[in-house]
C-alpha cells in the first residue's frame, strides 16, 4: 500500500487570496501593462501602430525631448534630496521629542504636526502661494517685523529658489508621516531595554544614538523608500502652484509634470499618449531600480532585533 | 381602485416616455472651458434658444480652462463627451476633426454669415471643410484707470514714447503701480505682452504669413523688438512681479493699486463687475505717430458638433442658431469683450467694449502668430513663446537669446524655416 494519500487541494487559500488578487490585478497590474504596451505604439494617420522602442529613442536621443527629460530628472532628484535631508531628520527629531516622557500636550503637538498631511495639495499649494505672495503675502510683513525684509524674494518666481521652496512646502506638508512612523517605532522599544541601558550608564543623547537609533533604523529605511517613491511620483503640488509649464523657465519641472504635459498636451501642444506612456514607463523604471537597490542592497543588511 | 390608478400611472409614464422620445425631445450637452460664463448660458442664451425650439433641451457643462483640452480629449476617446463641443482655435480642433471627433458643418445655412478669416481658425488648411461655428474673438490692448489718469493729469498714450512717458510719470508720482503684470503664469507675458504689442512691429498679417511662408525669421528685427519693449516694462511692474500670478494682476488693477493693465478684451466683463472706478482703453502704442496700426483680434472661440452625437439634427439646429444674428447680439452684449465674428452688425452697449471694437475701424486685425500651423511640432512654438516672454520679462534671458531660442526650435521641425 505505497499509494500516498493525495492531499486535498486547499481551496480556502485561493478563496482568501482571490479578492486581493483580483482587485490588485484590475487596478494595478493591468493598467501597468497597458501603459507599457501604449509606450510601444505610435499614432500614424490616426491609427495605433506598433513601433517597438521608437518612443524611448525619441525620449532619450532627440535633444528636444531628452533635454526636458534630464532636466525633469535632475529637478526630481533635488526634490528628493531636500526631502531626505530636511523632512526625515526633522521627522526623527520630532518623534524623539514626542516620545520624551516629560513632554506635556503631546497629543496636541502630534495632531497639529500631522494635520497638513491630510490637507489636499491644492489647499497646501494655494495657502503657501498666498503666504509667499510678494503682494498680499504675510511672509514679507513677518520678515519686516524682525527687520529682515531685505531677505525677502519672490521665491516662487525665481529660477534659483522656486524648486527648493516647493520642496520645503512639501516637507512642511508631509513631515507628519515620518514623525508618526518613527514615533510608533520608538514606542515599541521595550522599557526593560532602556532601563538596562540606564543601568549601564547610557542616558540622554547617547542613549538615543546608541540604543534607540539602531532599533528604529528599519523604520527609517521604510520611510526613505516611501519618500523616494512619493517624490518620483510627485506632480500635484507643482501643478497646483506653478502650472503645467512648471515655471519659471522649467526650473520646477519634475517627471510628473513633464509626463502630464506630454500625455495630455498643453494649450496648443497636442497630447501624445504614446510618448507620455513612455515617460511613465521610464518613471516606473527609475522607481523600480531605486526600490530594488534598497530591497537587495540595504534592507537585507539592516540588523533586526527581536525583543 | 388604488391598483388601477397605479397601473394607469405606470402606463402613462411609459407611454409618455416613449411618446416624448418619438417627438424630437432631444437633450444636448455643451462642453466648454468657459466656466465663467455658466450663468450667462443658463439664464440668457439657452432660454432664448429653447423658447424658439421647444423639444430641444440644452445643458451647458463647462470644465476648468487649463484642463479643458485634456478632459475633452479623454472624453471624446471614451465616447462620453457632450453633443456640442466648444472649439479652441486652429490645431487643437483641427486634430479633433481629423480624428473624426468633429463633424463638418460648412453646409449650415448661417455659415454664410462669416468671413473666410473668421472661419480660418476652424477650417482645414485647404479651406474645404469647416467644423466649428465661429463665436467670438478677443482684442488685445491696455485698460487703464481713468480716475488715476485724471488725477495725475495724463492722457492715454498713442506712441511708444508717450507710453513710456506715462509710465515714468506714474512711477514718479508713486501713488500707483504703473502697470499690473506678472511673470509667474507665463501666458500673461506672452499673450498680453508679446502678442499684444507685437503686431505693430511685424505688421500684423503680413509678418504672420511671412513667418508661415518662411520669408521672415523670429530673429528678424521686427520680431525681436517687441521682446525688447517687453524687457523695458520690468521696472514699471509691481514688487516681486516674478512671482505675481494672473489673478494677482487682476486684483492689483481692480483694487485700484495699479494704473494700467495690459489686457485682453475678455477682462471687460469681470473688471466692470469688480472695479469701482471708471476705466478706459488704449490700443497698443505705435512706434511713431502716424504709423499704420495693427491689433491682435484673435479668433478665440467656436462651437462644433461631436461626430458621434445621437442628436445630430438637434445639434445642427443649435449650431445654426449660434450662427444667427440673434445669437451674435445676445452673446456680444451678455459677454462684453467677446466680439462677434459674424458679418451682421452687432450693436453693443458697454463703453469699454465699444472702445476696443472701435479699433477695428482704423487698424488692421491679425491673430496671434503662433496659432496657425506654427505650433504643430515639437517644441511647440506657443508654449516656447510663453516661456521666453516670461524669461525676457524677468530679465533672465535677453530678447536676442529668446528670439534665437524660438527660431531654433521652430526651424528644428518646420521646413519652410530651415
PDB file of C-alpha atoms in Angstrom, chain B residues 139-253:
ATOM      1  CA  UNK B 139      -8.911  92.033 -28.917  1.00  0.00           C
ATOM      2  CA  UNK B 140      -5.742  92.989 -27.093  1.00  0.00           C
ATOM      3  CA  UNK B 141      -4.922  96.405 -25.769  1.00  0.00           C
ATOM      4  CA  UNK B 142      -4.409  98.222 -22.490  1.00  0.00           C
ATOM      5  CA  UNK B 143      -7.113  99.006 -19.961  1.00  0.00           C
ATOM      6  CA  UNK B 144      -6.370 101.970 -17.719  1.00  0.00           C
ATOM      7  CA  UNK B 145      -7.782 103.525 -14.582  1.00  0.00           C
ATOM      8  CA  UNK B 146      -9.384 106.748 -15.852  1.00  0.00           C
ATOM      9  CA  UNK B 147      -9.542 108.335 -12.434  1.00  0.00           C
ATOM     10  CA  UNK B 148      -5.856 107.709 -11.861  1.00  0.00           C
ATOM     11  CA  UNK B 149      -5.017 109.209 -15.218  1.00  0.00           C
ATOM     12  CA  UNK B 150      -7.103 112.305 -14.490  1.00  0.00           C
ATOM     13  CA  UNK B 151      -5.600 112.662 -11.041  1.00  0.00           C
ATOM     14  CA  UNK B 152      -2.100 112.621 -12.489  1.00  0.00           C
ATOM     15  CA  UNK B 153      -3.143 114.707 -15.473  1.00  0.00           C
ATOM     16  CA  UNK B 154      -2.067 112.247 -18.120  1.00  0.00           C
ATOM     17  CA  UNK B 155      -3.604 111.293 -21.407  1.00  0.00           C
ATOM     18  CA  UNK B 156      -3.730 107.775 -22.806  1.00  0.00           C
ATOM     19  CA  UNK B 157      -0.610 107.364 -24.953  1.00  0.00           C
ATOM     20  CA  UNK B 158      -0.587 106.801 -28.689  1.00  0.00           C
ATOM     21  CA  UNK B 159       3.077 106.321 -29.475  1.00  0.00           C
ATOM     22  CA  UNK B 160       5.645 104.259 -27.692  1.00  0.00           C
ATOM     23  CA  UNK B 161       7.454 107.353 -26.473  1.00  0.00           C
ATOM     24  CA  UNK B 162       4.283 108.671 -24.898  1.00  0.00           C
ATOM     25  CA  UNK B 163       3.634 105.246 -23.415  1.00  0.00           C
ATOM     26  CA  UNK B 164       6.906 105.217 -21.534  1.00  0.00           C
ATOM     27  CA  UNK B 165       6.488 108.873 -20.578  1.00  0.00           C
ATOM     28  CA  UNK B 166       3.162 107.951 -18.990  1.00  0.00           C
ATOM     29  CA  UNK B 167       4.743 105.017 -17.166  1.00  0.00           C
ATOM     30  CA  UNK B 168       7.547 107.252 -15.891  1.00  0.00           C
ATOM     31  CA  UNK B 169       5.101 109.806 -14.656  1.00  0.00           C
ATOM     32  CA  UNK B 170       3.024 107.257 -12.752  1.00  0.00           C
ATOM     33  CA  UNK B 171       6.142 105.765 -11.252  1.00  0.00           C
ATOM     34  CA  UNK B 172       7.473 109.151 -10.221  1.00  0.00           C
ATOM     35  CA  UNK B 173       4.213 110.040  -8.521  1.00  0.00           C
ATOM     36  CA  UNK B 174       4.315 106.769  -6.620  1.00  0.00           C
ATOM     37  CA  UNK B 175       0.598 106.501  -5.751  1.00  0.00           C
ATOM     38  CA  UNK B 176       0.032 103.746  -8.262  1.00  0.00           C
ATOM     39  CA  UNK B 177       1.997 100.825  -9.562  1.00  0.00           C
ATOM     40  CA  UNK B 178       2.371 101.852 -13.212  1.00  0.00           C
ATOM     41  CA  UNK B 179       1.412  98.531 -14.734  1.00  0.00           C
ATOM     42  CA  UNK B 180      -0.085  95.280 -13.411  1.00  0.00           C
ATOM     43  CA  UNK B 181       1.501  92.251 -14.949  1.00  0.00           C
ATOM     44  CA  UNK B 182       3.332  89.238 -13.558  1.00  0.00           C
ATOM     45  CA  UNK B 183       5.722  86.678 -14.953  1.00  0.00           C
ATOM     46  CA  UNK B 184       4.607  83.700 -12.907  1.00  0.00           C
ATOM     47  CA  UNK B 185       1.825  82.324 -15.058  1.00  0.00           C
ATOM     48  CA  UNK B 186       3.890  82.896 -18.191  1.00  0.00           C
ATOM     49  CA  UNK B 187       0.937  83.303 -20.525  1.00  0.00           C
ATOM     50  CA  UNK B 188       0.366  86.863 -19.366  1.00  0.00           C
ATOM     51  CA  UNK B 189       3.769  87.829 -20.691  1.00  0.00           C
ATOM     52  CA  UNK B 190       3.163  86.049 -23.998  1.00  0.00           C
ATOM     53  CA  UNK B 191      -0.485  86.883 -24.636  1.00  0.00           C
ATOM     54  CA  UNK B 192      -0.893  90.283 -23.086  1.00  0.00           C
ATOM     55  CA  UNK B 193       2.719  91.255 -23.596  1.00  0.00           C
ATOM     56  CA  UNK B 194       4.388  89.948 -26.707  1.00  0.00           C
ATOM     57  CA  UNK B 195       1.402  89.293 -28.972  1.00  0.00           C
ATOM     58  CA  UNK B 196      -0.355  92.403 -27.679  1.00  0.00           C
ATOM     59  CA  UNK B 197       2.284  94.945 -28.713  1.00  0.00           C
ATOM     60  CA  UNK B 198       3.933  92.834 -31.405  1.00  0.00           C
ATOM     61  CA  UNK B 199       1.584  93.280 -34.392  1.00  0.00           C
ATOM     62  CA  UNK B 200       2.628  96.951 -34.726  1.00  0.00           C
ATOM     63  CA  UNK B 201       6.175  95.738 -35.307  1.00  0.00           C
ATOM     64  CA  UNK B 202       5.651  92.720 -37.540  1.00  0.00           C
ATOM     65  CA  UNK B 203       2.786  94.443 -39.353  1.00  0.00           C
ATOM     66  CA  UNK B 204       0.063  92.037 -38.389  1.00  0.00           C
ATOM     67  CA  UNK B 205      -0.964  89.532 -41.012  1.00  0.00           C
ATOM     68  CA  UNK B 206       1.952  90.479 -43.275  1.00  0.00           C
ATOM     69  CA  UNK B 207       4.518  89.321 -40.737  1.00  0.00           C
ATOM     70  CA  UNK B 208       2.489  86.372 -39.534  1.00  0.00           C
ATOM     71  CA  UNK B 209       2.038  84.965 -43.032  1.00  0.00           C
ATOM     72  CA  UNK B 210       5.669  85.670 -43.937  1.00  0.00           C
ATOM     73  CA  UNK B 211       6.655  83.596 -40.934  1.00  0.00           C
ATOM     74  CA  UNK B 212       4.486  80.721 -42.118  1.00  0.00           C
ATOM     75  CA  UNK B 213       5.929  81.039 -45.641  1.00  0.00           C
ATOM     76  CA  UNK B 214       9.422  81.070 -44.215  1.00  0.00           C
ATOM     77  CA  UNK B 215      10.212  84.541 -45.557  1.00  0.00           C
ATOM     78  CA  UNK B 216      10.776  86.073 -42.143  1.00  0.00           C
ATOM     79  CA  UNK B 217      12.528  84.676 -39.133  1.00  0.00           C
ATOM     80  CA  UNK B 218      11.755  85.153 -35.474  1.00  0.00           C
ATOM     81  CA  UNK B 219      15.251  86.584 -35.123  1.00  0.00           C
ATOM     82  CA  UNK B 220      14.416  89.408 -37.541  1.00  0.00           C
ATOM     83  CA  UNK B 221      14.302  92.894 -36.106  1.00  0.00           C
ATOM     84  CA  UNK B 222      10.515  93.181 -36.246  1.00  0.00           C
ATOM     85  CA  UNK B 223      10.129  90.043 -34.103  1.00  0.00           C
ATOM     86  CA  UNK B 224      12.904  90.861 -31.611  1.00  0.00           C
ATOM     87  CA  UNK B 225      11.957  94.478 -30.935  1.00  0.00           C
ATOM     88  CA  UNK B 226       8.678  93.609 -29.147  1.00  0.00           C
ATOM     89  CA  UNK B 227      10.745  91.468 -26.767  1.00  0.00           C
ATOM     90  CA  UNK B 228      12.996  94.473 -26.071  1.00  0.00           C
ATOM     91  CA  UNK B 229       9.913  96.531 -25.314  1.00  0.00           C
ATOM     92  CA  UNK B 230       8.682  93.811 -23.001  1.00  0.00           C
ATOM     93  CA  UNK B 231      12.006  93.750 -21.180  1.00  0.00           C
ATOM     94  CA  UNK B 232      11.742  97.518 -20.752  1.00  0.00           C
ATOM     95  CA  UNK B 233       8.443  97.084 -18.880  1.00  0.00           C
ATOM     96  CA  UNK B 234      10.069  95.348 -15.949  1.00  0.00           C
ATOM     97  CA  UNK B 235      10.907  98.443 -13.870  1.00  0.00           C
ATOM     98  CA  UNK B 236       7.273  99.581 -14.062  1.00  0.00           C
ATOM     99  CA  UNK B 237       5.753  96.403 -12.672  1.00  0.00           C
ATOM    100  CA  UNK B 238       4.924  95.735  -9.045  1.00  0.00           C
ATOM    101  CA  UNK B 239       7.353  94.486  -6.406  1.00  0.00           C
ATOM    102  CA  UNK B 240       8.093  90.804  -6.851  1.00  0.00           C
ATOM    103  CA  UNK B 241       6.340  90.646 -10.223  1.00  0.00           C
ATOM    104  CA  UNK B 242       8.367  87.496 -10.878  1.00  0.00           C
ATOM    105  CA  UNK B 243       6.029  85.613  -8.563  1.00  0.00           C
ATOM    106  CA  UNK B 244       2.912  87.627  -9.400  1.00  0.00           C
ATOM    107  CA  UNK B 245       0.190  85.478 -10.913  1.00  0.00           C
ATOM    108  CA  UNK B 246      -2.577  86.454 -13.286  1.00  0.00           C
ATOM    109  CA  UNK B 247      -5.289  86.747 -10.606  1.00  0.00           C
ATOM    110  CA  UNK B 248      -2.819  88.875  -8.599  1.00  0.00           C
ATOM    111  CA  UNK B 249      -2.500  91.236 -11.547  1.00  0.00           C
ATOM    112  CA  UNK B 250      -6.260  91.415 -11.993  1.00  0.00           C
ATOM    113  CA  UNK B 251      -6.741  92.203  -8.320  1.00  0.00           C
ATOM    114  CA  UNK B 252      -3.975  94.808  -8.311  1.00  0.00           C
ATOM    115  CA  UNK B 253      -5.776  96.633 -11.066  1.00  0.00           C
TER     116      UNK B 253
END
